[in-house]
Coordinates of C-alpha atoms in Angstrom, one line a residue:
X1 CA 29.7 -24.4 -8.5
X2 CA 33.2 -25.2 -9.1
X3 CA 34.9 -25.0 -12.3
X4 CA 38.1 -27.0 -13.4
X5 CA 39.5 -25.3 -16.8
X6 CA 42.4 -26.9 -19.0
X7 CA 44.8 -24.2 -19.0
X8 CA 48.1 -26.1 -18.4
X9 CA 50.2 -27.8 -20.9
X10 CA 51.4 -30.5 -19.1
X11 CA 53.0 -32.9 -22.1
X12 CA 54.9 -31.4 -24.6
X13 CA 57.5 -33.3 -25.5
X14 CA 60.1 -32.3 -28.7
X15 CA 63.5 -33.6 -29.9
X16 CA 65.2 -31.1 -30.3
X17 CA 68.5 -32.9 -30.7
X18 CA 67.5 -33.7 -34.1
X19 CA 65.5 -31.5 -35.4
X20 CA 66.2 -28.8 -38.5
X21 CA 66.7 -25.2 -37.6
X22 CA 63.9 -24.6 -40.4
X23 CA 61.7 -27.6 -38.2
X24 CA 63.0 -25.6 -34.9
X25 CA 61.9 -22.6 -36.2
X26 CA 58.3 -23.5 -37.5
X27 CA 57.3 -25.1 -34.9
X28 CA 58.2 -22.3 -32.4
X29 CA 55.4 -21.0 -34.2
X30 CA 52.7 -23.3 -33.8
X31 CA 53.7 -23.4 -30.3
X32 CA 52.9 -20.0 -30.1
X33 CA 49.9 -20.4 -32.0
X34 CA 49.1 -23.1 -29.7
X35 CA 49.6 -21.0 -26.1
X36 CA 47.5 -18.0 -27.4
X37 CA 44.9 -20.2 -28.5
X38 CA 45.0 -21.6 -24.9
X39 CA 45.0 -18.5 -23.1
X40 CA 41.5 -17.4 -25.4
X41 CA 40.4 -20.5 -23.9
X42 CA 40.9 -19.9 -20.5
X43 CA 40.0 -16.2 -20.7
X44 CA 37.2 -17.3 -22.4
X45 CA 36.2 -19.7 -20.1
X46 CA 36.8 -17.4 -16.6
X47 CA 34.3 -14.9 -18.2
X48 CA 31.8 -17.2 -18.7
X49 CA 32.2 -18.4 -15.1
X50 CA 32.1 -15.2 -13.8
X51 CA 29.0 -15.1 -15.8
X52 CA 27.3 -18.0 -14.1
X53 CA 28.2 -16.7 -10.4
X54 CA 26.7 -12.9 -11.3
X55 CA 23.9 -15.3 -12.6
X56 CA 23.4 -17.0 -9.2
X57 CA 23.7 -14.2 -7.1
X58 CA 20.6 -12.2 -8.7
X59 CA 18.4 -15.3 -9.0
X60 CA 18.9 -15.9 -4.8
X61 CA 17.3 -12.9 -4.4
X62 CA 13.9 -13.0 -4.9
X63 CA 12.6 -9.9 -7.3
X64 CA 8.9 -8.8 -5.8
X65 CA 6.4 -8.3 -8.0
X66 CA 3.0 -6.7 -7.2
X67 CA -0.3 -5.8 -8.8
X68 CA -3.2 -3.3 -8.1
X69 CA -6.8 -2.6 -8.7
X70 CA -9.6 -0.8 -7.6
X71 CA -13.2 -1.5 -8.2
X72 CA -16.2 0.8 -7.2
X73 CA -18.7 -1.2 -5.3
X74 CA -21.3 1.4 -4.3
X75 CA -24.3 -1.0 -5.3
X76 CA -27.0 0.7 -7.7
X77 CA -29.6 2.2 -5.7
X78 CA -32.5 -0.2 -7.4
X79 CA -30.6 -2.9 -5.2
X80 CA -32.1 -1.4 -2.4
X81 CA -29.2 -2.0 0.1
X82 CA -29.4 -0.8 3.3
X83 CA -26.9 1.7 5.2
X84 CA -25.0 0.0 7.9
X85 CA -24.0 0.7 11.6
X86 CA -26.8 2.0 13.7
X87 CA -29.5 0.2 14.7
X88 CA -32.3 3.0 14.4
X89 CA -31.9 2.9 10.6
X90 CA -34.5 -0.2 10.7
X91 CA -33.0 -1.5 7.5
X92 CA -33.7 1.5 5.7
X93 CA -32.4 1.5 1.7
X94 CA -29.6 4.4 1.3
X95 CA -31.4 7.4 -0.6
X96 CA -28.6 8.4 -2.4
X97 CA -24.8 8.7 -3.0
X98 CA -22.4 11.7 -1.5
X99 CA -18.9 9.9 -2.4
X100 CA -18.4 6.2 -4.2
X101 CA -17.4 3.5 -2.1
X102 CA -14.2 1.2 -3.2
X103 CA -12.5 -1.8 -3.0
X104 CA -9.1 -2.0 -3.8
X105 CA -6.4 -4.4 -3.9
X106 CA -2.6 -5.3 -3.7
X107 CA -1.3 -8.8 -5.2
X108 CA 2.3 -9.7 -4.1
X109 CA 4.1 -12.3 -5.1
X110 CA 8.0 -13.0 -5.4
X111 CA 7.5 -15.7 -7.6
X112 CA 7.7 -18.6 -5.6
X113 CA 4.1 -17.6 -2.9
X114 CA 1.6 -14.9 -3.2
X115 CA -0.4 -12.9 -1.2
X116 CA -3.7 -11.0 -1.9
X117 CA -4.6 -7.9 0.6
X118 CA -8.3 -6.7 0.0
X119 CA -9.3 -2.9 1.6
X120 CA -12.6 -2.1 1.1
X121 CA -15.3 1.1 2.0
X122 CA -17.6 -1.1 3.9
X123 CA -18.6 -1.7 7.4
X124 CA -17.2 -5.2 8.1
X125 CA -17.6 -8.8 6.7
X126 CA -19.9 -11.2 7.6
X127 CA -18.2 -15.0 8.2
X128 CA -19.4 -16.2 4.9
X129 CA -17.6 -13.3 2.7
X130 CA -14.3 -14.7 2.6
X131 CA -15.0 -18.6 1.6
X132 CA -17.1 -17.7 -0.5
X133 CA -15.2 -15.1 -2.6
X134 CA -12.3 -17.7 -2.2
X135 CA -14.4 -20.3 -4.3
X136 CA -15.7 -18.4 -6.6
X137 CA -11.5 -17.5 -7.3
X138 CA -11.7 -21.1 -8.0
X139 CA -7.4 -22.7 -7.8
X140 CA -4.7 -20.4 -6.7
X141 CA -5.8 -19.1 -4.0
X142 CA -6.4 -20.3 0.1
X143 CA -7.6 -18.4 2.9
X144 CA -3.7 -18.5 4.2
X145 CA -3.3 -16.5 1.4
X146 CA -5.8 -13.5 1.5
X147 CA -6.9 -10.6 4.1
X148 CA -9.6 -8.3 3.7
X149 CA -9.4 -5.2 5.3
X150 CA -13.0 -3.1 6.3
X151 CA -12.8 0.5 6.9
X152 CA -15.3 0.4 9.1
X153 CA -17.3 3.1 7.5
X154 CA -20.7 3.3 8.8
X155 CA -22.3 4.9 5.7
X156 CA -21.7 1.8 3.7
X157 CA -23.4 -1.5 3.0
X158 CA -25.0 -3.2 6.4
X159 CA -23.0 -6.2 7.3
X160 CA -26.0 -8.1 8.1
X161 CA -27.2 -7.5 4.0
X162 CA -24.3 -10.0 2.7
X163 CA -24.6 -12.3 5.2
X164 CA -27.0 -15.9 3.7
X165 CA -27.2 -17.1 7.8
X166 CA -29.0 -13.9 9.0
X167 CA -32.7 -15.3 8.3
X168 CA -34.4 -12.9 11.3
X169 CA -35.7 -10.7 9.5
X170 CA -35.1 -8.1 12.5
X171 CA -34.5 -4.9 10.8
X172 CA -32.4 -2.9 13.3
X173 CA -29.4 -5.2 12.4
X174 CA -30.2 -5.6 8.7
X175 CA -31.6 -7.7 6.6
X176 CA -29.9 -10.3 4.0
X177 CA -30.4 -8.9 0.5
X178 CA -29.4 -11.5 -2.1
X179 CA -28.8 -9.5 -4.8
X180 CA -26.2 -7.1 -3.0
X181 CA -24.4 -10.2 -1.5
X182 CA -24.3 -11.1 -5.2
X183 CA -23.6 -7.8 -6.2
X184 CA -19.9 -7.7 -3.5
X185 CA -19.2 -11.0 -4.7
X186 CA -18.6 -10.4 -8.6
X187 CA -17.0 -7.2 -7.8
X188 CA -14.6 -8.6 -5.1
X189 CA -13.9 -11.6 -7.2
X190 CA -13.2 -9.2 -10.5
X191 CA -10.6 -7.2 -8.3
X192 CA -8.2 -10.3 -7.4
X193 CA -8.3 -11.4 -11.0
X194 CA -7.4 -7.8 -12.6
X195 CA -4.7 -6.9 -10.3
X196 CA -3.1 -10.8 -10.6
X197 CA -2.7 -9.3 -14.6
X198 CA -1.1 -6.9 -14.0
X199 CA 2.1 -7.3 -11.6
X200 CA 5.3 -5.7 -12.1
X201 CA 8.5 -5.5 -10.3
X202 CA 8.2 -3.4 -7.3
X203 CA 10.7 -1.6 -4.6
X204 CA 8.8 -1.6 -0.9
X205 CA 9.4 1.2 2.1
X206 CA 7.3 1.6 5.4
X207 CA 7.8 4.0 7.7
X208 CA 5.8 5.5 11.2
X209 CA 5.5 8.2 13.2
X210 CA 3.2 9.5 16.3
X211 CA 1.0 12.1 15.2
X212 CA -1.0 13.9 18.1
X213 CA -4.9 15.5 18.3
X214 CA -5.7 13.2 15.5
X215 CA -7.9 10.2 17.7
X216 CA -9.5 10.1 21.6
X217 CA -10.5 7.0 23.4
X218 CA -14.2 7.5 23.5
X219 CA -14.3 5.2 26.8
X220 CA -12.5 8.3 28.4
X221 CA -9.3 5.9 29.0
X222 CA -5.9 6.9 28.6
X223 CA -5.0 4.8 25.5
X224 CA -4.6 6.3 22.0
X225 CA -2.8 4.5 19.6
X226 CA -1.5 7.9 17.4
X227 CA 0.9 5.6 15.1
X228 CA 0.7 6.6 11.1
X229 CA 2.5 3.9 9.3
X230 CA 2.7 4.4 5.4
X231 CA 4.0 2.0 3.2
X232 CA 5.3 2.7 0.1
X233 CA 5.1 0.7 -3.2
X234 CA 6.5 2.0 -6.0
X235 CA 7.6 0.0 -9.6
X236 CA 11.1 -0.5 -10.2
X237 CA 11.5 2.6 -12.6
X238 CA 10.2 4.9 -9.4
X239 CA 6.9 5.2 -10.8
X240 CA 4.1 5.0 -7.4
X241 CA 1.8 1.8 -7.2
X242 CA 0.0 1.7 -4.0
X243 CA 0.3 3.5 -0.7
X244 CA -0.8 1.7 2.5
X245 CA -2.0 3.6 5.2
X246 CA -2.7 2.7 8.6
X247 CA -4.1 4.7 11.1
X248 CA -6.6 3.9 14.4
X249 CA -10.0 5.7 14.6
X250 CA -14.0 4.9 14.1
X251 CA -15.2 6.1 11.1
X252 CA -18.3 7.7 12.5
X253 CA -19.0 11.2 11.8
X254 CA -22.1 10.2 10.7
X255 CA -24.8 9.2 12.8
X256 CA -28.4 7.1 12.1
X257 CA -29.6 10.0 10.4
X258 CA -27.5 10.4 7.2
X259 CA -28.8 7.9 4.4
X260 CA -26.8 8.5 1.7
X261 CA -23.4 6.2 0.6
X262 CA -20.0 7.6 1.9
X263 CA -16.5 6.2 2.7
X264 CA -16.6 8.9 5.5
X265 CA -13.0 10.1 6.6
X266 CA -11.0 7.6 4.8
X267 CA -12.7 7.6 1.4
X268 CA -11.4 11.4 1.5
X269 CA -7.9 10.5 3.0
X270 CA -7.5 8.4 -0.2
X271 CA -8.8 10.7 -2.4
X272 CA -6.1 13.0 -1.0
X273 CA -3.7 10.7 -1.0
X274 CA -4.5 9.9 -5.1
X275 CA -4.7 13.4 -5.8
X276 CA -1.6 14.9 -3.8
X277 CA 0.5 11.7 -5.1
X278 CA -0.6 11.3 -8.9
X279 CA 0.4 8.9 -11.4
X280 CA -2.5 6.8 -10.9
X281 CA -1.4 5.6 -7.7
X282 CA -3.8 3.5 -5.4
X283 CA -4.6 4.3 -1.9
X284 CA -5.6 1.6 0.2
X285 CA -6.7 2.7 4.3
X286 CA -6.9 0.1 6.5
X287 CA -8.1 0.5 10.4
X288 CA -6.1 -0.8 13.5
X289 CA -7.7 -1.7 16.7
X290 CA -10.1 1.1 16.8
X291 CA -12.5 -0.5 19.4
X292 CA -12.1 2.5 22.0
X293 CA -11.0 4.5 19.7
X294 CA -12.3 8.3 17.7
X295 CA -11.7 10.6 15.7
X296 CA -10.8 13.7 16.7
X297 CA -12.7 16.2 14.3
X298 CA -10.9 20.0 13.7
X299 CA -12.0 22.6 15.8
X300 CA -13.0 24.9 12.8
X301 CA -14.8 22.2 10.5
X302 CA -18.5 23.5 11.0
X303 CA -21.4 21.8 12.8
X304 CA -21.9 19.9 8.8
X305 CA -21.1 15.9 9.9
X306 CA -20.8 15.5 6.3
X307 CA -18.3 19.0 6.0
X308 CA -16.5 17.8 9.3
X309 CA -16.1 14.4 8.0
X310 CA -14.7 15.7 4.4
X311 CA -12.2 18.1 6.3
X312 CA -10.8 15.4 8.4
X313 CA -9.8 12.9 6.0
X314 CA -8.3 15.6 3.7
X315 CA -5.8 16.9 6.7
X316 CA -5.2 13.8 8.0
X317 CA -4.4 12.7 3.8
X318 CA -2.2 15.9 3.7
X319 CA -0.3 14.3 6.7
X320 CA 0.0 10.6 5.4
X321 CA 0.8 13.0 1.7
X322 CA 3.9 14.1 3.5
X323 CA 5.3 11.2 5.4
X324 CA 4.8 8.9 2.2
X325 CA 7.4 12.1 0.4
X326 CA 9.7 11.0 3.1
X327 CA 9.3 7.1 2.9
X328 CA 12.3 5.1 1.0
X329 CA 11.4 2.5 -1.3
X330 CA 14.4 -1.1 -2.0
X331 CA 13.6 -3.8 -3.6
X332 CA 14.1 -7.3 -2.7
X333 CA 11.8 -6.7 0.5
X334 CA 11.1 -10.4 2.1
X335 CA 7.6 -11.9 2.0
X336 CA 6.1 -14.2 4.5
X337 CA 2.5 -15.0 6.0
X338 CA 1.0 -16.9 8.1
X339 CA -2.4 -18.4 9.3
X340 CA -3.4 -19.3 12.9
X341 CA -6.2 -20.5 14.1
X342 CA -8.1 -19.4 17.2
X343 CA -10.7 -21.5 19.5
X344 CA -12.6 -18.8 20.8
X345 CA -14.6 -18.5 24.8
X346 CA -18.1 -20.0 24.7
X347 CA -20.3 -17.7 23.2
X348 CA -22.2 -15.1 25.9
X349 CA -23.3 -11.4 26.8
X350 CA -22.7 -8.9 29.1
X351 CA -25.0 -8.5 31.6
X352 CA -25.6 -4.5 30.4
X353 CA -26.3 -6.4 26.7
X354 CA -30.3 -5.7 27.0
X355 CA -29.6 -2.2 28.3
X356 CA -27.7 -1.0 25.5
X357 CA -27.2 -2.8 22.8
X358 CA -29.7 -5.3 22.8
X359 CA -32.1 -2.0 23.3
X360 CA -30.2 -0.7 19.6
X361 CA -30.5 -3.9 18.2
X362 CA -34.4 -5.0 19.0
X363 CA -32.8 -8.3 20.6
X364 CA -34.6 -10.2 23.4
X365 CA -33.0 -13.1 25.1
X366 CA -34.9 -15.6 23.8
X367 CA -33.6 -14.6 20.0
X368 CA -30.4 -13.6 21.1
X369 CA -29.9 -17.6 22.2
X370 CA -30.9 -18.5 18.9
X371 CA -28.8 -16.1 16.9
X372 CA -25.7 -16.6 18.5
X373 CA -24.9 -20.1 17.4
X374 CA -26.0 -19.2 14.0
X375 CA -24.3 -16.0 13.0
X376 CA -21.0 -16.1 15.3
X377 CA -18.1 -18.5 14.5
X378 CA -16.9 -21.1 17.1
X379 CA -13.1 -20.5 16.1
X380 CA -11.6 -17.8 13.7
X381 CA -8.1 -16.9 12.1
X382 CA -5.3 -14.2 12.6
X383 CA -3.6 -13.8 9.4
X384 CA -0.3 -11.8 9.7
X385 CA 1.2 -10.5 6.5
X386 CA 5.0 -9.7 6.2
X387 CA 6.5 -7.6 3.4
X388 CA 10.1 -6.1 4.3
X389 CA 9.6 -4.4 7.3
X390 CA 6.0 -3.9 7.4
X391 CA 3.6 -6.6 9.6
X392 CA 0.6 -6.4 9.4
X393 CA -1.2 -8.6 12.2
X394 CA -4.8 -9.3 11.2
X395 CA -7.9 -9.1 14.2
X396 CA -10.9 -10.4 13.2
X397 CA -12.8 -7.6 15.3
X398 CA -12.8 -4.5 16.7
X399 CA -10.3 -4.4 19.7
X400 CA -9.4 -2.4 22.4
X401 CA -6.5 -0.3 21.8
X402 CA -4.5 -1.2 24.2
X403 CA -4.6 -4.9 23.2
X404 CA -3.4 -4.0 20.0
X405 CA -1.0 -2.1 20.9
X406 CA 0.3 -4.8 22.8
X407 CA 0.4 -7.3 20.2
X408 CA 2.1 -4.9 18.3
X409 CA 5.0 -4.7 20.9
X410 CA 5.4 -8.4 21.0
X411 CA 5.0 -9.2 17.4
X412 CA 8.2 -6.2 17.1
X413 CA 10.4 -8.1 19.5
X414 CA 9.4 -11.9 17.7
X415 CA 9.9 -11.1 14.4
X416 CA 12.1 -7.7 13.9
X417 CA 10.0 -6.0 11.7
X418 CA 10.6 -2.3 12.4
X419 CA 7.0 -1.6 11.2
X420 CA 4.1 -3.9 12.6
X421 CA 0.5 -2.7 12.3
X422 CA -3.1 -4.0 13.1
X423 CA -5.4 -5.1 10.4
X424 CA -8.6 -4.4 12.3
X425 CA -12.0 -6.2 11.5
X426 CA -9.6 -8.8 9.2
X427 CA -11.7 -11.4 7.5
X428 CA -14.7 -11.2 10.1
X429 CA -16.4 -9.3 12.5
X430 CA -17.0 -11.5 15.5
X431 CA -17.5 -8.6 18.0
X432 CA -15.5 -5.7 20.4
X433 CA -12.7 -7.3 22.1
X434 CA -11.6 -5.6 25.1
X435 CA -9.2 -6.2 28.9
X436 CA -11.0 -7.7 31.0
X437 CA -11.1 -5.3 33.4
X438 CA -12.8 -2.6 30.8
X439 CA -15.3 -5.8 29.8
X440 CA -16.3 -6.0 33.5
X441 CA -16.6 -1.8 33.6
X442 CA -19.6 -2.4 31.1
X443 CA -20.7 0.0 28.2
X444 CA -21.5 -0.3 24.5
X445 CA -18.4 -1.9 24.0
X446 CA -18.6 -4.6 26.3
X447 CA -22.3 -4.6 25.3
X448 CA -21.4 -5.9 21.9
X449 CA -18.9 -8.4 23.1
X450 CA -20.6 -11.9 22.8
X451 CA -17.5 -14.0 24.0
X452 CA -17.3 -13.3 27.7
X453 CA -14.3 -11.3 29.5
X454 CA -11.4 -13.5 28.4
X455 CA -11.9 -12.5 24.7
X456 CA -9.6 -10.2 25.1
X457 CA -6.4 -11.8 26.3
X458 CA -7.5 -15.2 23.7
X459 CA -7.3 -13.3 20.7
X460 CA -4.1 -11.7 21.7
X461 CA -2.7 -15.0 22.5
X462 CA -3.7 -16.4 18.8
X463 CA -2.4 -13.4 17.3
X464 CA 1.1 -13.3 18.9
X465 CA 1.1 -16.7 18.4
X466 CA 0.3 -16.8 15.2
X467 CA 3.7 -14.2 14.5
X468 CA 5.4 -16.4 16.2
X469 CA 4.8 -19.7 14.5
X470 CA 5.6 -17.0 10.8
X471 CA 9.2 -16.6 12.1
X472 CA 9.7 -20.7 12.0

């Protein structure tokens, strides 16, 4: 902006050859008059410039603004929703309730794009989930634009219940259940709308570290992604909003037995987190490429799966507690995102599928060739989210960690970000994705892989590639 002011008096012409000393002497006044009045006019006019530059320079950076909510979607028992995750279950109804499950949600926006991430106490999503919550949100919102964010927990409701295609009626891998699809849908679609109402300026902060004895690989490899990554969202005035937390691990203390609704471990490490933290804040856990990948219980939590579970996600909550103390918030954190799509391999099985998995399932071949087309997508998306220094790179699965970890790696040397995570199970479940080599080993893993040996390397492909086409 330039600015041109009038502050030179470039004609003033006066005869002074025949003018009075009384004229001479008035009208060295109003000259005088004349050259202060000027110099206001200037001054006046360099202050409001000034004005308009300050103005410029705060509106080219873009102030972030986010929003939160929570909602409890533990479905009523007269629902009759099964428990999800193990196959001997046979569809069973959960008999009760030992801890709420939640869905919680962060809106971001900095005024000119927005982003909705969705974490939620459940097992995975079916392909349907997202479209459909996505039109019932009616304008505003794309699928570019959103990421949900399973926990994983395997003590919340079966997959298979919210999922229209599944028409089988094979109870070891759950039944559809109208009423509970329903039931996910309202309350998902309530979340998004309450936390867009309520966004306020925001300063952002992520920060990592390698934390040890807290996750195995259960495929007795030597991979363990031990990275804790807490993000930090706080208002402008330093009150907390939402802490992220990120950490790799089943949620599967558990097992087929246990019938009652539970976020297992990270229902309690939010809990902790909530409690420890205060102020109302929201604690929102999302899961990384946990394919091979457990928990590792403490040595003196009892022989209880319920007391072993409880004790797990409160220490591990007491850790994230203490790292989020240490986290700095700034505002004016950068926000960017990105969808990719990904052709996946012709659709397949591993030859140990009827062994193990299969077995679990109550699968034959026969009915596995006619599910497979129906239930499993032909393509799927990597979302990646950027905010500041945090990327978060979303997997529509459960993958190997090794693979994440090298997607992670690459998506840190593309983009910068000091901070890049995996959103595990993003969007959809489509199966385990693991190396090749561990696909060809065999196992439940590879057993519940219905893309073939290259499924692996394709998704990591889309997903770097997907970063990459963000930094653009």
């Amino acid at each position: 902006m330039a600015i041109f002011l009038p502050c030179r008096l470039d004609s003033i012409s006066v005869s002074w050859t025949v003018a009075s000393n009384i004229l001479k002497f008035e009208r060295r006044i109003i000259m005088r008059k004349h050259l202060r009045l000027i110099a206001v006019v200037c001054m006046a006019a360099l202050a409001i410039a000034a004005g308009w530059f300050a103005e410029g320079s705060d509106a080219s950076a873009a102030e972030l603004k986010a929003g939160v909510a929570r909602v409890d979607i533990t479905p009523p028992l007269e629902l009759n929703s099964p428990l999800g995750g193990y196959g001997e279950r046979m569809n069973r109804r959960a008999e009760g309730i030992h801890d709420r499950i939640f869905a919680k949600t962060l809106v971001i926006t900095d005024g000119k794009q927005k982003f909705v991430l969705i974490t939620a106490d459940m097992l995975g999503f079916p392909p349907p989930i997202k479209p459909a919550l996505l039109e019932r949100l009616s304008a505003g919102w794309t699928a570019e634009q959103m990421m949900l964010l399973p926990s994983h927990s395997h003590t919340s409701i079966e997959m298979n219940a919210i999922n229209p295609p599944n028409t089988f009626q094979i109870p070891q891998i759950g039944i559809h259940n109208p009423r509970v699809y329903e039931f996910v849908l309202d309350r998902l679609t309530q979340l998004v709308k309450d936390a867009e109402k309520q966004l306020v300026p925001v300063s952002v902060g992520t920060s990592s570290a390698q934390i040890e004895g807290w996750n195995r690989n259960r495929r007795n490899g030597p991979v363990i992604d031990k990275e804790l990554t807490i993000t930090r969202v706080d208002t402008l005035a330093g009150k907390p909003l939402a802490v992220l937390v990120n950490f790799t691990a089943h949620p599967t203390f558990m097992n087929g037995e246990d019938m009652l609704f539970s976020g297992d471990w990270p229902g309690h490490l939010q809990r902790t987190i909530e409690s420890l933290v205060g102020e109302g804040v929201t604690a929102m856990y999302y899961n990384g490429a946990q394919g091979d990948q457990a928990p590792q219980g403490r040595g003196d939590a009892g022989t209880s799966r319920w007391e072993r579970a409880e004790r797990y996600g409160r220490d591990l909550g007491i850790v994230a507690w203490k790292q989020w103390q240490d986290t700095k918030t700034a505002p004016g954190a950068a926000l960017a995102y990105h969808r990719h799509t990904i052709k996946l391999p012709e659709k397949t099985w591993h030859p140990d599928f009827m062994k193990t998995g299969g077995k679990e399932y109550g699968l034959t071949e026969e009915l596995f060739k006619e599910m497979l087309p129906r239930l499993f997508p032909t393509e799927v998306d990597s979302i990646s989210l950027r905010v500041g220094d945090l990327l978060i790179v979303g997997i529509p699965g459960e993958m190997a960690a090794s693979l994440g970890m090298k997607i992670k790696s690459e998506a840190k040397r593309i983009t910068g970000a000091a901070h890049p995570t995996i959103g595990g199970l993003a969007d959809v479940w489509i199966s385990y994705m693991l190396p090749a080599d561990e696909y060809r080993k065999g196992g439940y893993e590879s057993s519940v892989s219905f893309y073939g040996e290259t499924l692996g390397d394709t998704v990591v492909a889309g997903a770097i590639a997907g970063v990459s086409e963000m930094e653009k």
